[in-house]
CSV table of C-alpha atoms and ligand atoms in Angstrom, one decimal:
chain,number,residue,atom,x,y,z
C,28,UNK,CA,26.6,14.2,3.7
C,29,UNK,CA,24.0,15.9,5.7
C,30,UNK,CA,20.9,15.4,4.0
C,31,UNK,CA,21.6,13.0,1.5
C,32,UNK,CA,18.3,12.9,-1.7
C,33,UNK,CA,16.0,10.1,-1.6
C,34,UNK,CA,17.5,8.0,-4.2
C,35,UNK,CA,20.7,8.1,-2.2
C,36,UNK,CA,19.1,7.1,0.8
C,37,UNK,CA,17.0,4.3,-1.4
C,38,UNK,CA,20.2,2.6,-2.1
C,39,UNK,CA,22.5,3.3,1.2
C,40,UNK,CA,20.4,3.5,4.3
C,41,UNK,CA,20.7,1.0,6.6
C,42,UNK,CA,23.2,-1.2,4.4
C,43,UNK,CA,25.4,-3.4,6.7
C,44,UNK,CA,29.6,-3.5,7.1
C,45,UNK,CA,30.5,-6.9,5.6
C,46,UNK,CA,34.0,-7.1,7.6
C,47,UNK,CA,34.9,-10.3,6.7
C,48,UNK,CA,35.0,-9.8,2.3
C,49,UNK,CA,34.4,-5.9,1.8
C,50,UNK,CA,31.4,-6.4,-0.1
C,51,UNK,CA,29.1,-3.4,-1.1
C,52,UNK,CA,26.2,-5.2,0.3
C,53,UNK,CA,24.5,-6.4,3.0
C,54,UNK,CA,25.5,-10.0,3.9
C,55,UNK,CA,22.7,-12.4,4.9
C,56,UNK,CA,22.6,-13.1,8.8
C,57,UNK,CA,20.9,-16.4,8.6
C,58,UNK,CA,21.0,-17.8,12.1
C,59,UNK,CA,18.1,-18.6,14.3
C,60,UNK,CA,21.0,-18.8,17.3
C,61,UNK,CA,23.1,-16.2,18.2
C,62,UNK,CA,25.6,-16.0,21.1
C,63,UNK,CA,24.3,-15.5,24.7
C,64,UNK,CA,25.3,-14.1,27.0
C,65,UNK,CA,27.6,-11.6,24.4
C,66,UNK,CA,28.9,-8.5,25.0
C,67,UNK,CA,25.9,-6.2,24.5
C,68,UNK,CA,23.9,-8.5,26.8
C,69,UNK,CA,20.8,-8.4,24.7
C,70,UNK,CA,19.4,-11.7,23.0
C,71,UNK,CA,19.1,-11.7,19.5
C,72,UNK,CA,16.5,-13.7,18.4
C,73,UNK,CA,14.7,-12.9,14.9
C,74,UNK,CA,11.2,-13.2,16.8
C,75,UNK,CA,12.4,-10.4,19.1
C,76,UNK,CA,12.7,-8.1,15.5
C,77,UNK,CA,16.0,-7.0,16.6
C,78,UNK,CA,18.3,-9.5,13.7
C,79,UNK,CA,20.9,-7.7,11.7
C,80,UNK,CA,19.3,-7.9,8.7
C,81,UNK,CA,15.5,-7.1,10.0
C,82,UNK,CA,17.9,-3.8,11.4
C,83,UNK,CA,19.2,-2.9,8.0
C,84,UNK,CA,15.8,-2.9,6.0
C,85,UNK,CA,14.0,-1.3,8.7
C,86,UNK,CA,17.1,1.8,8.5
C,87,UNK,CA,16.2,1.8,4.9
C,88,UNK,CA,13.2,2.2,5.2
C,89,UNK,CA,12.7,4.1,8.2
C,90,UNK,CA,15.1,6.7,6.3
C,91,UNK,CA,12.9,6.3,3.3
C,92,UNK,CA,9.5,7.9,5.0
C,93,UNK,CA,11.6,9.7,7.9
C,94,UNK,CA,10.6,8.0,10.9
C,95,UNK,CA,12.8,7.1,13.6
C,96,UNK,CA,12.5,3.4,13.5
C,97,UNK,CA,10.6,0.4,11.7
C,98,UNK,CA,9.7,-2.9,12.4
C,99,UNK,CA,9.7,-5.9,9.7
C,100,UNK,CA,7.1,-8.0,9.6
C,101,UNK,CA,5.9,-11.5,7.1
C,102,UNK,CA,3.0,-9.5,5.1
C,103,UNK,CA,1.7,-5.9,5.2
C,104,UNK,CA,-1.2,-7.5,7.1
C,105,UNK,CA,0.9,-8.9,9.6
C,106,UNK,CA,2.2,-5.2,9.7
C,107,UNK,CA,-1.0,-3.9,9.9
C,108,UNK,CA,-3.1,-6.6,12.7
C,109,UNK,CA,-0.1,-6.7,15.0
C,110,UNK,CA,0.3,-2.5,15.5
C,111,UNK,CA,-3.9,-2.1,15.4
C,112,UNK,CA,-4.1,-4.9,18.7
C,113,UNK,CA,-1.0,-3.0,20.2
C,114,UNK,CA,-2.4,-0.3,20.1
C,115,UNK,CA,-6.1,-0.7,21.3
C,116,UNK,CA,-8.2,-2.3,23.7
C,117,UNK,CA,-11.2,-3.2,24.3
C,118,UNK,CA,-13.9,-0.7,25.2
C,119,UNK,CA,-11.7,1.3,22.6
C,120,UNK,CA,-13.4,3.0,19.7
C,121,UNK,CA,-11.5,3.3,16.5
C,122,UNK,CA,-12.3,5.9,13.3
C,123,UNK,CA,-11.9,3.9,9.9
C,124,UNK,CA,-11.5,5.7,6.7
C,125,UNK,CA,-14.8,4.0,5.1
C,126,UNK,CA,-12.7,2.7,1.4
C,127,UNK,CA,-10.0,0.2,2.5
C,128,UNK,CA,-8.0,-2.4,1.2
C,129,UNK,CA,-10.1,-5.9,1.9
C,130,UNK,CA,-7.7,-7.5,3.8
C,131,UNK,CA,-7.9,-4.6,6.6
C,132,UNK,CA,-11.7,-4.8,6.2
C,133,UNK,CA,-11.9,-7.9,7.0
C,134,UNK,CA,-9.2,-8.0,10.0
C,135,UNK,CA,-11.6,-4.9,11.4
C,136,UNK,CA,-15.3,-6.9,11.3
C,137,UNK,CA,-13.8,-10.0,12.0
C,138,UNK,CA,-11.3,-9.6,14.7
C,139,UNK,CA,-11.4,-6.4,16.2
C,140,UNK,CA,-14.8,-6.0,16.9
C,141,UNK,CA,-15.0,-9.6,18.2
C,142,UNK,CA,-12.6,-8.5,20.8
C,143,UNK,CA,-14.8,-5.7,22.0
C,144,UNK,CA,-13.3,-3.2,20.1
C,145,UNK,CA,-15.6,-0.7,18.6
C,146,UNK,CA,-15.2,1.2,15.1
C,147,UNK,CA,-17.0,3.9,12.8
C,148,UNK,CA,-16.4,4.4,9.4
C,149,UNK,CA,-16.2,7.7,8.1
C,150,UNK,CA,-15.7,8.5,4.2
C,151,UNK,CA,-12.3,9.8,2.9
C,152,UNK,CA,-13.3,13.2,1.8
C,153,UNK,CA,-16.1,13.3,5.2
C,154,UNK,CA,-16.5,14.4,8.7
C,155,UNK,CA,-13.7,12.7,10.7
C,156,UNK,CA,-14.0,14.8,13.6
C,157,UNK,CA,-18.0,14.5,14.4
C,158,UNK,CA,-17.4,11.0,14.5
C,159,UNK,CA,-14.5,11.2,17.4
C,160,UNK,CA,-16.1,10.2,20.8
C,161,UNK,CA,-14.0,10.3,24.1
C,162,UNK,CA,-12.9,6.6,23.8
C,163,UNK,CA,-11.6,6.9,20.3
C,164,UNK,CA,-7.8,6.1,20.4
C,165,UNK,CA,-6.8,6.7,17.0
C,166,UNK,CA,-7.7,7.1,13.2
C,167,UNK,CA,-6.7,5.2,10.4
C,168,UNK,CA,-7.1,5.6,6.7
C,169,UNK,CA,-5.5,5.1,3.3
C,170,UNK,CA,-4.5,7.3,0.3
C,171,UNK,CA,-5.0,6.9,-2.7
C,172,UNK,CA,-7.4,4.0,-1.9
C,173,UNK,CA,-8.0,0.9,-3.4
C,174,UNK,CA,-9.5,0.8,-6.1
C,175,UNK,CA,-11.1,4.3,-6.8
C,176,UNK,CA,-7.7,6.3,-6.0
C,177,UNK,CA,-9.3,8.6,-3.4
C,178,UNK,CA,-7.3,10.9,-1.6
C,179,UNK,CA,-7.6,12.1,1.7
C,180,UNK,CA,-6.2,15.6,3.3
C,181,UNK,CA,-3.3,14.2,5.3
C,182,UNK,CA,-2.1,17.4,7.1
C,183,UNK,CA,-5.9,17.9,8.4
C,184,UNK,CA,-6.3,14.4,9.0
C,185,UNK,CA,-3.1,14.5,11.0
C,186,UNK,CA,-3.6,17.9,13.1
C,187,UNK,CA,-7.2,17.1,13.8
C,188,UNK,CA,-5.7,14.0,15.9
C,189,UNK,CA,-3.3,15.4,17.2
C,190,UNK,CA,-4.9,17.8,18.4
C,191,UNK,CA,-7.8,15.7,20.1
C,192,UNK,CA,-5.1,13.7,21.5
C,193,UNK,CA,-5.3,11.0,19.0
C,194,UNK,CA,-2.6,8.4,17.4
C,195,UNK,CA,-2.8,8.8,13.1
C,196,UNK,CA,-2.0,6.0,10.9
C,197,UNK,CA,-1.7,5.5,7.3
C,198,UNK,CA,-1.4,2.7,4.7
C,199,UNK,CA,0.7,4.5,3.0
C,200,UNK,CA,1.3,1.0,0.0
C,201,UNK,CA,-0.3,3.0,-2.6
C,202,UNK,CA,1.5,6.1,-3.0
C,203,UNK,CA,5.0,5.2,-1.1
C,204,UNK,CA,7.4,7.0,0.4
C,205,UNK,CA,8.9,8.3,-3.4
C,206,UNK,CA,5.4,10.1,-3.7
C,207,UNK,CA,4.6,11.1,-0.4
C,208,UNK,CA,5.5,10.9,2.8
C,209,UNK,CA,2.7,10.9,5.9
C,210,UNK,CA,5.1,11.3,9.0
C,211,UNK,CA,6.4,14.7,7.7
C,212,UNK,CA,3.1,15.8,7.5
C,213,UNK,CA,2.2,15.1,11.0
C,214,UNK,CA,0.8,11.1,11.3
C,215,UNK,CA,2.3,9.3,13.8
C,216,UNK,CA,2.7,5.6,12.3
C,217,UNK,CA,2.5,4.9,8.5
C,218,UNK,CA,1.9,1.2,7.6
C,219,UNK,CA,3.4,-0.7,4.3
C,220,UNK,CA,2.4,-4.1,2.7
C,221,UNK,CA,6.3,-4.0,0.9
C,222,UNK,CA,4.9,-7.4,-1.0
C,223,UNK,CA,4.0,-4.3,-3.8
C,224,UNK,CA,6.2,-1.5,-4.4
C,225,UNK,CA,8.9,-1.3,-1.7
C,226,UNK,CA,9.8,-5.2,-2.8
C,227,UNK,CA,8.4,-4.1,-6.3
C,228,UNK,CA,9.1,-7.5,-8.4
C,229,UNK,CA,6.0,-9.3,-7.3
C,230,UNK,CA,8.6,-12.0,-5.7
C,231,UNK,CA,8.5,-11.7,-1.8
C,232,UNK,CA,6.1,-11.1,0.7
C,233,UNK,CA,6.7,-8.4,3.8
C,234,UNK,CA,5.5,-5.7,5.5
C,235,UNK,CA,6.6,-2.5,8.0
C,236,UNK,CA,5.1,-0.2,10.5
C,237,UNK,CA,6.9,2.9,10.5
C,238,UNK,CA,6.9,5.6,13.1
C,239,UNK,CA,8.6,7.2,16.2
C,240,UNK,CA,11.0,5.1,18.6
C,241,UNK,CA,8.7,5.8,21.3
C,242,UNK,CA,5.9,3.9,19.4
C,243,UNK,CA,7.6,1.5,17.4
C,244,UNK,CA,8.6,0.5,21.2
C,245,UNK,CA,4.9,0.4,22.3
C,246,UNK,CA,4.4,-1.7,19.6
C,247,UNK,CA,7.3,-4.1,19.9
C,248,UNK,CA,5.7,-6.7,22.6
C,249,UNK,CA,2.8,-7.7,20.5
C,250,UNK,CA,4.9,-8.0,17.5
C,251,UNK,CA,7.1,-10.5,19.7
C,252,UNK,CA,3.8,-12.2,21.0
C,253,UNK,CA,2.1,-12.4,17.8
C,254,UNK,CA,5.3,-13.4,16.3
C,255,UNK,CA,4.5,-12.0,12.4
C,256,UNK,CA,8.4,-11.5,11.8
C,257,UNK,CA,10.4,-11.5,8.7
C,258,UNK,CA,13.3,-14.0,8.2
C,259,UNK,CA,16.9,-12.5,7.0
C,260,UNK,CA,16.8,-13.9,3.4
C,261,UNK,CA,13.2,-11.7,2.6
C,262,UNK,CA,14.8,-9.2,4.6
C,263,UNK,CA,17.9,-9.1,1.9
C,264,UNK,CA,15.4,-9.4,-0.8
C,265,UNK,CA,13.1,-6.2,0.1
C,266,UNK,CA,16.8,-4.4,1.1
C,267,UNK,CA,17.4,-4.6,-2.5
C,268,UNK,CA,14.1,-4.4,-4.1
C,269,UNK,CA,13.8,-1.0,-2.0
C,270,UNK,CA,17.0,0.3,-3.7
C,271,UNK,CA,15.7,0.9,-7.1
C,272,UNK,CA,12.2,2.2,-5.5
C,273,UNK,CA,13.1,5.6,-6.7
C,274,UNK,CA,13.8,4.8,-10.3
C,275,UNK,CA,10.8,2.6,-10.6
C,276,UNK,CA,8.2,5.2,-8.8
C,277,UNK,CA,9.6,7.5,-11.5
C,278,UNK,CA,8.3,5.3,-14.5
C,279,UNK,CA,4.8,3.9,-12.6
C,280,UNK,CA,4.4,7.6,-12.2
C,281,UNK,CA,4.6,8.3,-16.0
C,282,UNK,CA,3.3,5.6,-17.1
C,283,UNK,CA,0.1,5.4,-15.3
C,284,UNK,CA,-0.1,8.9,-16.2
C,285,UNK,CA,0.3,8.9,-19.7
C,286,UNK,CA,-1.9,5.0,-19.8
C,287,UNK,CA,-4.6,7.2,-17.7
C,288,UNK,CA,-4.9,10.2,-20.2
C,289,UNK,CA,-5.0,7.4,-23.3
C,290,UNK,CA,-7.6,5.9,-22.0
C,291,UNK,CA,-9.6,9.1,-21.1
C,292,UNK,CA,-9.4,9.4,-25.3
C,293,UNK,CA,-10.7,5.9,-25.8
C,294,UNK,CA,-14.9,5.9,-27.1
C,295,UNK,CA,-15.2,2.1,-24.9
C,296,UNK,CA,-14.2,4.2,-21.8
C,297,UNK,CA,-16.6,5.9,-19.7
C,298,UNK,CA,-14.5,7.3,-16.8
C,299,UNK,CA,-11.0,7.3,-15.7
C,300,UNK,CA,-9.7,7.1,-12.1
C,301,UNK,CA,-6.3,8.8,-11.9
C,302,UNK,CA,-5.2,11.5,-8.9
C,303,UNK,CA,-3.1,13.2,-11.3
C,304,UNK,CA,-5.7,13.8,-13.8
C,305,UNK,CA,-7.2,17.3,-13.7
C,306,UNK,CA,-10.9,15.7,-13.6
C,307,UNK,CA,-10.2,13.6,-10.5
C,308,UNK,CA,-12.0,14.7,-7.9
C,309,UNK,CA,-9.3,14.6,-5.1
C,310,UNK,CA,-6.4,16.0,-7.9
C,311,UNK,CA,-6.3,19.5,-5.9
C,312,UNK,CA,-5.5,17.6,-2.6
C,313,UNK,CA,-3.1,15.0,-4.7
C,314,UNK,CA,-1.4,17.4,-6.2
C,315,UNK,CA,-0.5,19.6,-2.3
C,316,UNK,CA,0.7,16.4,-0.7
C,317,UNK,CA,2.0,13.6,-3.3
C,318,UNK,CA,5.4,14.6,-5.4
C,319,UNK,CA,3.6,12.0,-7.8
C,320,UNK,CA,0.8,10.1,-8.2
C,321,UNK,CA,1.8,7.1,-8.3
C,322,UNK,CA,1.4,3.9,-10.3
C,323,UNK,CA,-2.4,2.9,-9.7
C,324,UNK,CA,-5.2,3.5,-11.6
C,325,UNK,CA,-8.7,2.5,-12.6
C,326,UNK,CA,-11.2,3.1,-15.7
C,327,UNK,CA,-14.6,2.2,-16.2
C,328,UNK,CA,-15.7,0.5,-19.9
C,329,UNK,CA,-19.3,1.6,-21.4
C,330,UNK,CA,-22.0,-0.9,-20.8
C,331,UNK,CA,-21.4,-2.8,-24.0
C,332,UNK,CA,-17.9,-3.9,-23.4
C,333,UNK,CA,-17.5,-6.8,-21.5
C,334,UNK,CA,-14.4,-6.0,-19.3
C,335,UNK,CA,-13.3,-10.1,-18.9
C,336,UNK,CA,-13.3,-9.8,-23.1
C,337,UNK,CA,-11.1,-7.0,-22.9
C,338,UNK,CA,-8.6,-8.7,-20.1
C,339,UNK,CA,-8.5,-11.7,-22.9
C,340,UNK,CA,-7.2,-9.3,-25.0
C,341,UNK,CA,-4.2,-8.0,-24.0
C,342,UNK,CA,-1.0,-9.2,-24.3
C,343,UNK,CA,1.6,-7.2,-22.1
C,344,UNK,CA,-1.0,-6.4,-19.2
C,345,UNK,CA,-1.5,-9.9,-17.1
C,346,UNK,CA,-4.9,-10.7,-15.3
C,347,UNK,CA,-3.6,-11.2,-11.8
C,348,UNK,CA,-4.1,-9.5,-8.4
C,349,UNK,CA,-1.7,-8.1,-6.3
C,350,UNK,CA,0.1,-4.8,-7.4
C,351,UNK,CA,3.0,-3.0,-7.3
C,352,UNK,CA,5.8,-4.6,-9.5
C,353,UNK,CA,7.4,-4.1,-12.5
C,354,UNK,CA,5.0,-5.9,-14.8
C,355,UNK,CA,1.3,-4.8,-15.3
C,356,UNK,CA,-1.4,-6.4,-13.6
C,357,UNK,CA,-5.5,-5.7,-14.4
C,358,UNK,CA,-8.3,-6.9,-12.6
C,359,UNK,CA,-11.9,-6.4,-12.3
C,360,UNK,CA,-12.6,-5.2,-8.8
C,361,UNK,CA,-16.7,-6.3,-8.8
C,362,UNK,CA,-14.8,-9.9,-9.4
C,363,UNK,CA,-11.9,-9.8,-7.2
C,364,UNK,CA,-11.2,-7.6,-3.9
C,365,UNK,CA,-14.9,-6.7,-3.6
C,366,UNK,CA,-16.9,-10.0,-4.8
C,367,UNK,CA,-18.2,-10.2,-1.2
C,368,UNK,CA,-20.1,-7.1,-0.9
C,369,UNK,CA,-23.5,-6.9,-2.5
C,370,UNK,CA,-24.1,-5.6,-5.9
C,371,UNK,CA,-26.1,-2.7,-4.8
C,372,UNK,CA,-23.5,-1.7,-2.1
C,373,UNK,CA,-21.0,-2.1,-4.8
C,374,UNK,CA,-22.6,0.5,-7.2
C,375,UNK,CA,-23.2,3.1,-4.3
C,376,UNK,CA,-19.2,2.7,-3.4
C,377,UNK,CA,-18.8,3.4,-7.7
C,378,UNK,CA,-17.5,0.0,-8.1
C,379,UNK,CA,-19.7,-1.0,-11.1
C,380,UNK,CA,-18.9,-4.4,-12.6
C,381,UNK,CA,-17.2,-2.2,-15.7
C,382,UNK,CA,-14.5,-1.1,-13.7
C,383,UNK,CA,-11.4,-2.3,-14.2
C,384,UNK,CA,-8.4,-1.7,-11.9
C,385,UNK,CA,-4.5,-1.5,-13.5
C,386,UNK,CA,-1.3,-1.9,-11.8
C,387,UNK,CA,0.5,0.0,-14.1
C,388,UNK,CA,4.7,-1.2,-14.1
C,389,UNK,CA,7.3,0.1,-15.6
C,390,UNK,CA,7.4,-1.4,-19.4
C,391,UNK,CA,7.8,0.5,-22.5
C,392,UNK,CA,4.8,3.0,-22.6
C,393,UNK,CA,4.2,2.8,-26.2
C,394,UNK,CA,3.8,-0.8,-25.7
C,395,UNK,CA,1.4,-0.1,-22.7
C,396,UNK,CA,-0.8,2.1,-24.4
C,397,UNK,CA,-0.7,0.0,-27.2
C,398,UNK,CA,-1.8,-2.9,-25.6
C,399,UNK,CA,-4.5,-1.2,-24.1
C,400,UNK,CA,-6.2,0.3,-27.0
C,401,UNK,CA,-6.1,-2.7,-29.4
C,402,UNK,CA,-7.6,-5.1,-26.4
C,403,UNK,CA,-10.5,-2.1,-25.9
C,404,UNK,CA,-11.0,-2.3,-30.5
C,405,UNK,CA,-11.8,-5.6,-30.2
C,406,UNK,CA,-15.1,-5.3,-31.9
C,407,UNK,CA,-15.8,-8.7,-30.1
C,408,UNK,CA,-16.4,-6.6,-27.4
C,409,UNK,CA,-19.4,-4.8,-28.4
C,410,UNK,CA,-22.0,-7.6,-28.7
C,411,UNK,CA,-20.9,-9.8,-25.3
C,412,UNK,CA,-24.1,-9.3,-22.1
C,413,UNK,CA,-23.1,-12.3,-20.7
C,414,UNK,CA,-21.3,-11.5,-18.0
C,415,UNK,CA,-20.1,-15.0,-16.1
C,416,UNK,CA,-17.7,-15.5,-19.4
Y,21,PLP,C1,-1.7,-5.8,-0.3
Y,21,PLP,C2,-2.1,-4.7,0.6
Y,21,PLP,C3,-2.1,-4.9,2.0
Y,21,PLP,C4,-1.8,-6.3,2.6
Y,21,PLP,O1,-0.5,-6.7,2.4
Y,21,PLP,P1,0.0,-8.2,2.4
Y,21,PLP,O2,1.4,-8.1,2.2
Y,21,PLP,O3,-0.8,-8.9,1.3
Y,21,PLP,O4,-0.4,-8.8,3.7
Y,21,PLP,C5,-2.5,-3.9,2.8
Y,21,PLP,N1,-2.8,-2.7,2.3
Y,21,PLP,C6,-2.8,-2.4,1.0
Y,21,PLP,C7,-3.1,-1.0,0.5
Y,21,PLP,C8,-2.4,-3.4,0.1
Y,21,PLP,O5,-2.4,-3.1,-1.2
């Protein structure tokens, strides 16, 4: 097999030999100790990111998004701090795009800069290259972002750094590798929280940076300093999450886009984020460089609907952050992930406290839409102002 599809690749990369019984999957290497000195005369050691079964998830998913190695790390964040303080200093100026997920928000204002790091934020759809100065080391951004499912062009992003001589890296959680895959289009490191989609069953908590050898070995200390690793039995458990990532993409990728066009019909809804609707204003660039758009969306209710009503009134979608796995999560954005920020700077980002974001999963559609437009009838909607219900 040469070049074997993605969904081959979903289920075999990276799987290891179990000698001892024959079975079709990788066994669970659960040993803090291993034997030293041993043949190959390298320590193995879990913290050191080099345990069998922190090898055979990153295979899979360094196969997945065709890089040339991975590491595993505890949480996407852990993925995400550890590579960002490998790979700058201080005195080092970083480019930000402006819309990203909270967590990395945060990690930038309140750890980077405090160690003498600088940064600039630049919009997704803006000037990336004005903002370059000669100590910037690298630029960073996200597509389709959280939660207005902006898309940024990934080939220019990618060609402007390399060539200013720039490293490019991408939280690439969103759209994963099913729908589109960064390093073929020129970044150089793409970044994963696998607690959503790559796990996908809202049941384990990991993340992976992604890139070539050469960087994933620049990056490799601080991950052993820092220590973010992930133990062998999460390891198992996003190995076989990961192998039905191509099945599920499939049906978040239908669903969300048959949930996005029902909504666009419903008279409570004023507006409908969606990449891979024809009114979006990034679909041209979503539709050159994702195979899908993926299963994330976001819709905005007229003034007169109360959006926590309409969360009380649905039965298959759940109230609850996080995203990414099979069931169907809604929250309300103004509320959740961007509570912090003022109200004013909210409204300028096109957060408004009607918008509602969706995790769309992978249940029955009918059932989906369903849900959805009975919860938005509710004429118990219409009359509620008060807002802290
Ligand atoms: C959840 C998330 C993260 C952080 O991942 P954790 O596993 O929660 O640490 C980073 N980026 C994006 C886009 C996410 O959705």
């Amino acid at each position: 097999m040469t070049h074997p599809g993605f969904s081959t690749r979903c289920i075999h990369a990276g799987t290891l030999h179990d000698a001892s019984s024959g079975g079709v999957c990788s066994p669970i290497h659960v040993s803090s100790a291993f034997a030293f000195p041993n043949a190959t005369g390298r320590n193995i050691y879990p913290r050191y990111f080099n345990s069998p079964n922190q090898h055979a998830v990153c295979a899979k998913i360094a196969a997945l998004e065709q890089g040339e190695d991975a590491l595993a790390f505890g949480s996407g964040m852990a993925a995400i701090s550890t590579t960002l303080l490998a790979l700058l200093d201080p005195g080092d100026h970083a480019l930000f795009q402006a819309d990203l997920y909270g967590g990395t928000l945060q990690l930038i204002s309140q750890q980077l800069e405090r160690l003498g790091i600088t940064v600039s934020f630049v919009a997704g759809s803006g000037d990336f290259d004005t903002a370059i100065r000669p100590e910037t080391k690298l630029i960073y951004v996200e597509s389709p972002s959280n939660p207005l499912l902006r898309c940024v062009d990934l080939t220019s992003v990618a060609s402007l750094a390399r060539a200013r001589g720039l490293l490019s890296l991408i939280d690439n959680t969103f759209a994963t590798p099913y729908n589109q895959t960064p390093l073929v289009q020129g970044f150089d490191l793409a970044l994963h929280s696998a607690t959503k989609y790559l796990n996908g069953h809202s049941d384990a908590n990991a993340g992976f940076v992604v890139g070539s050898e050469a960087l994933i070995e620049r990056i490799r200390p601080a991950a052993t300093h820092f220590g973010g690793m992930l133990d062998a039995r999460t390891c198992e458990r996003v190995e076989r999450g990961m192998k039905t990532l191509a099945l599920r993409m499939e049906r978040h990728n239908s669903n969300a886009l048959a949930l996005a066009m029902s909504l666009s019909c419903h008279p409570a809804v004023k507006s409908v984020h969606y990449p891979g609707l024809h009114g979006h204003p990034d679909h041209a660039v979503a539709s050159r460089q994702m195979r899908g758009f993926g299963g994330m969306l976001s819709f905005e209710v007229h003034a007169k609907w109360n959006p926590r009503i309409l969360l009380d009134q649905l039965r298959v979608a759940a109230p609850a952050l996080s995203l990414g796995g099979v069931e169907t999560l809604v929250c309300i954005p103004a509320r959740t992930s961007h509570r912090e920020l003022p109200a004013s700077r909210r409204e300028a980002l096109g957060i408004t406290d009607g918008l509602i974001r969706v995790s769309v999963g992978v249940e029955d559609i009918d059932d989906l839409i369903a849900d959805f437009s009975r919860a938005l009838d509710g004429s118990t909607l219409r009359v509620a102002d008060d807002w802290s219900v």
